[in-house]
């Protein structure tokens, strides 16, 4: 059971470039999340998806877009990367019925924008 | 707006000590509270999940308690070991999922 899988693990971008972070879960969870983690700031929610076909903004959505492609996959896109988006990005999933709302995290994606 | 605070921000103890990490939250309308461990450069590993109707959960040397009415949770680590050194985060699950900033724990051998 792979759990939550994120790709890529590491990426360096130039300012203005675009990229998509991929996330997939194999636990049949309805809810999926994207967080960023910065030193001294903790984990901040970028976007979340309560179920397939729905997405909502979190605390820091500016500069990002998301797509809930199907129940398994939730991608995060940076349309025009900025140095302020240098961070570690985590995808997570949960489901009340499947796993009692326990949250499962991916291993993280380290993104540097130069 | 839910706010989650973890105290202390950092803690350094000798091996073998029992210790308590604290998590407080401002809105008691929560479904669950979950404690995580994060090692440097790694993702988050779930330690314990406490449902809102529960008072505590135990796993090995870890015990987590929840007092919804006072907006507090504690993570108790018994007989600490150097391998317990990590950052510990609590997450409050209500209408949204809100994390504390974490407690950095160092257990010295």
Short mmCIF file of C-alpha atoms in Angstrom, two decimals:
data_model
loop_
_atom_site.label_atom_id
_atom_site.label_comp_id
_atom_site.label_asym_id
_atom_site.label_seq_id
_atom_site.Cartn_x
_atom_site.Cartn_y
_atom_site.Cartn_z
CA UNK A 1 0.00 0.00 0.00
CA UNK A 2 1.78 3.13 -1.28
CA UNK A 3 -0.36 5.67 0.63
CA UNK A 4 0.24 9.20 -0.66
CA UNK A 5 2.76 9.62 -3.46
CA UNK A 6 4.16 12.98 -4.57
CA UNK A 7 6.33 13.82 -7.54
CA UNK A 8 8.83 15.31 -8.10
CA UNK A 9 10.76 15.13 -4.85
CA UNK A 10 13.16 17.92 -5.81
CA UNK A 11 12.86 20.67 -8.40
CA UNK A 12 14.71 23.88 -9.22
CA UNK A 13 12.85 26.45 -11.28
CA UNK A 14 13.76 29.81 -12.72
CA UNK A 15 11.54 32.77 -11.90
CA UNK A 16 8.59 32.83 -14.26
CA UNK A 17 8.67 29.14 -15.17
CA UNK A 18 5.66 26.96 -14.59
CA UNK A 19 5.40 23.49 -13.14
CA UNK A 20 2.93 21.01 -11.72
CA UNK A 21 3.33 18.97 -8.56
CA UNK A 22 1.56 15.65 -8.77
CA UNK A 23 -0.10 13.82 -5.91
CA UNK A 24 -1.89 10.49 -5.87
CA UNK A 25 -3.39 8.42 -3.06
CA UNK A 26 -4.52 4.81 -3.17
CA UNK A 27 -6.61 4.77 0.01
CA UNK A 28 -9.93 5.77 -1.57
CA UNK A 29 -9.96 9.00 0.42
CA UNK A 30 -12.38 11.77 -0.42
CA UNK A 31 -10.38 14.70 0.99
CA UNK A 32 -7.02 15.83 -0.32
CA UNK A 33 -4.84 18.80 0.63
CA UNK A 34 -1.80 20.77 -0.45
CA UNK A 35 0.36 22.43 2.19
CA UNK A 36 3.56 24.39 2.12
CA UNK A 37 6.02 24.35 4.99
CA UNK A 38 8.44 27.21 5.62
CA UNK A 39 10.85 27.70 8.53
CA UNK A 40 9.10 29.37 11.46
CA UNK A 41 5.73 29.37 9.65
CA UNK A 42 4.61 25.80 10.20
CA UNK A 43 2.34 24.10 7.68
CA UNK A 44 0.01 26.38 5.78
CA UNK A 45 -2.89 25.16 3.69
CA UNK A 46 -2.77 26.21 0.04
CA UNK A 47 -5.82 24.42 -1.37
CA UNK A 48 -7.97 21.50 -0.43
CA UNK A 49 -10.51 19.26 -2.08
CA UNK A 50 -13.29 17.78 0.02
CA UNK A 51 -14.34 15.42 -2.74
CA UNK A 52 -13.82 14.66 -6.40
CA UNK A 53 -14.84 17.65 -8.48
CA UNK A 54 -14.56 20.25 -5.71
CA UNK A 55 -11.68 22.49 -4.66
CA UNK A 56 -11.44 25.32 -2.15
CA UNK A 57 -8.86 27.91 -1.24
CA UNK A 58 -6.89 27.57 1.92
CA UNK A 59 -4.81 30.10 3.81
CA UNK A 60 -2.24 30.93 1.09
CA UNK A 61 -3.73 30.22 -2.38
CA UNK A 62 -2.25 33.14 -4.34
CA UNK A 63 0.06 32.06 -7.16
CA UNK A 64 -1.27 28.49 -7.24
CA UNK A 65 -3.96 26.51 -9.02
CA UNK A 66 -5.17 23.00 -8.36
CA UNK A 67 -6.98 20.24 -10.20
CA UNK A 68 -8.79 17.30 -8.65
CA UNK A 69 -8.42 15.09 -11.71
CA UNK A 70 -10.23 12.14 -10.17
CA UNK A 71 -10.65 10.67 -6.71
CA UNK A 72 -7.01 9.53 -6.61
CA UNK A 73 -5.18 12.55 -7.96
CA UNK A 74 -4.82 16.17 -6.84
CA UNK A 75 -2.28 18.34 -8.62
CA UNK A 76 -0.83 21.73 -7.70
CA UNK A 77 0.30 24.10 -10.43
CA UNK A 78 2.57 27.11 -10.24
CA UNK A 79 1.83 29.17 -13.35
CA UNK A 80 4.67 31.68 -12.96
CA UNK A 81 7.05 30.70 -10.20
CA UNK A 82 8.41 33.34 -7.83
CA UNK A 83 11.27 33.09 -5.32
CA UNK A 84 8.67 33.46 -2.53
CA UNK A 85 7.34 30.07 -3.58
CA UNK A 86 10.57 28.37 -2.58
CA UNK A 87 9.32 25.91 0.01
CA UNK A 88 8.61 22.31 0.85
CA UNK A 89 5.22 21.18 -0.44
CA UNK A 90 3.22 18.38 1.13
CA UNK A 91 0.19 16.61 -0.19
CA UNK A 92 -2.14 14.87 2.26
CA UNK A 93 -5.37 12.92 2.23
CA UNK A 94 -8.03 11.89 4.73
CA UNK A 95 -11.46 10.36 4.90
CA UNK A 96 -13.81 10.02 7.86
CA UNK A 97 -15.43 6.80 6.66
CA UNK A 98 -12.31 5.05 5.36
CA UNK A 99 -9.75 5.86 8.04
CA UNK A 100 -11.52 7.85 10.76
CA UNK A 101 -10.18 11.15 9.44
CA UNK A 102 -6.56 10.15 10.07
CA UNK A 103 -4.45 12.35 7.83
CA UNK A 104 -1.79 10.76 5.67
CA UNK A 105 1.05 12.77 4.17
CA UNK A 106 3.29 12.33 1.20
CA UNK A 107 7.07 12.54 1.54
CA UNK A 108 7.22 16.16 0.36
CA UNK A 109 8.48 18.06 -2.67
CA UNK A 110 11.40 20.45 -2.22
CA UNK A 111 11.03 23.36 -4.62
CA UNK A 112 13.61 26.10 -5.15
CA UNK A 113 12.84 29.10 -7.34
CA UNK A 114 15.90 31.10 -8.41
CA UNK B 1 -10.66 31.32 13.01
CA UNK B 2 -8.98 28.31 14.60
CA UNK B 3 -5.54 29.00 16.05
CA UNK B 4 -3.26 26.25 17.29
CA UNK B 5 -0.33 26.92 19.60
CA UNK B 6 2.36 24.49 20.66
CA UNK B 7 4.49 24.98 23.75
CA UNK B 8 7.40 24.77 24.16
CA UNK B 9 8.83 25.68 20.76
CA UNK B 10 11.95 23.67 21.54
CA UNK B 11 12.96 21.24 24.24
CA UNK B 12 16.25 19.53 25.08
CA UNK B 13 16.27 16.72 27.65
CA UNK B 14 18.62 13.94 28.75
CA UNK B 15 17.84 10.41 27.72
CA UNK B 16 15.39 8.62 29.98
CA UNK B 17 13.30 11.61 30.99
CA UNK B 18 9.53 11.63 30.76
CA UNK B 19 8.28 14.70 28.96
CA UNK B 20 5.10 16.51 27.99
CA UNK B 21 4.41 18.49 24.83
CA UNK B 22 1.46 20.87 24.82
CA UNK B 23 -1.00 21.87 22.12
CA UNK B 24 -3.79 24.40 22.63
CA UNK B 25 -6.54 25.47 20.25
CA UNK B 26 -9.05 28.31 20.29
CA UNK B 27 -12.17 26.70 18.78
CA UNK B 28 -13.46 23.61 20.59
CA UNK B 29 -15.72 22.59 17.68
CA UNK B 30 -13.34 19.93 16.38
CA UNK B 31 -13.74 16.42 14.98
CA UNK B 32 -10.31 15.05 15.84
CA UNK B 33 -6.82 15.99 16.93
CA UNK B 34 -3.78 14.28 15.49
CA UNK B 35 -0.15 14.26 16.59
CA UNK B 36 2.64 13.90 14.04
CA UNK B 37 6.36 13.44 14.07
CA UNK B 38 8.63 14.99 11.45
CA UNK B 39 12.28 14.12 11.03
CA UNK B 40 14.59 16.63 9.28
CA UNK B 41 14.10 16.57 5.53
CA UNK B 42 11.24 14.11 5.77
CA UNK B 43 7.47 14.06 5.62
CA UNK B 44 5.03 13.79 8.52
CA UNK B 45 4.41 10.50 10.27
CA UNK B 46 1.16 10.09 12.16
CA UNK B 47 1.63 9.14 15.82
CA UNK B 48 -1.82 9.27 17.38
CA UNK B 49 -5.31 10.34 16.41
CA UNK B 50 -7.81 11.28 19.11
CA UNK B 51 -11.47 11.43 18.14
CA UNK B 52 -13.41 14.33 19.65
CA UNK B 53 -15.37 11.89 21.83
CA UNK B 54 -12.22 10.35 23.29
CA UNK B 55 -10.09 11.55 26.18
CA UNK B 56 -6.82 9.82 25.33
CA UNK B 57 -4.97 7.45 23.06
CA UNK B 58 -1.89 5.37 23.75
CA UNK B 59 0.73 3.82 21.51
CA UNK B 60 3.79 2.28 23.14
CA UNK B 61 5.63 4.98 25.08
CA UNK B 62 3.31 7.70 23.74
CA UNK B 63 0.11 8.89 25.34
CA UNK B 64 -2.00 11.73 23.99
CA UNK B 65 -4.85 13.34 25.87
CA UNK B 66 -7.58 15.68 24.73
CA UNK B 67 -9.67 18.15 26.73
CA UNK B 68 -12.01 19.81 24.24
CA UNK B 69 -13.64 22.09 26.77
CA UNK B 70 -10.36 23.73 27.68
CA UNK B 71 -8.92 23.54 24.16
CA UNK B 72 -5.89 21.51 25.15
CA UNK B 73 -4.06 18.36 24.16
CA UNK B 74 -0.87 16.92 25.58
CA UNK B 75 1.55 14.37 24.18
CA UNK B 76 3.36 12.44 26.89
CA UNK B 77 6.56 10.61 25.97
CA UNK B 78 7.81 8.14 28.54
CA UNK B 79 11.46 7.19 28.99
CA UNK B 80 12.68 9.36 26.12
CA UNK B 81 15.37 8.05 23.76
CA UNK B 82 17.74 9.81 21.33
CA UNK B 83 15.67 8.32 18.50
CA UNK B 84 12.72 10.40 19.69
CA UNK B 85 14.55 13.56 18.56
CA UNK B 86 12.33 15.20 15.94
CA UNK B 87 9.75 17.92 15.47
CA UNK B 88 6.33 17.10 16.89
CA UNK B 89 3.26 18.74 15.38
CA UNK B 90 -0.35 18.71 16.43
CA UNK B 91 -3.16 19.19 13.94
CA UNK B 92 -6.72 20.13 14.83
CA UNK B 93 -9.36 18.77 12.48
CA UNK B 94 -12.56 20.79 12.36
CA UNK B 95 -14.10 22.39 9.31
CA UNK B 96 -10.51 22.90 8.25
CA UNK B 97 -7.27 21.26 9.21
CA UNK B 98 -5.01 23.60 11.20
CA UNK B 99 -1.48 22.82 12.36
CA UNK B 100 0.56 24.15 15.22
CA UNK B 101 4.10 25.38 14.51
CA UNK B 102 5.61 22.35 16.25
CA UNK B 103 7.92 21.52 19.12
CA UNK B 104 11.52 20.66 18.27
CA UNK B 105 12.64 17.90 20.62
CA UNK B 106 16.23 16.88 21.21
CA UNK B 107 16.99 13.93 23.47
CA UNK B 108 20.63 13.82 24.49
CA UNK B 109 22.42 10.52 25.07
#
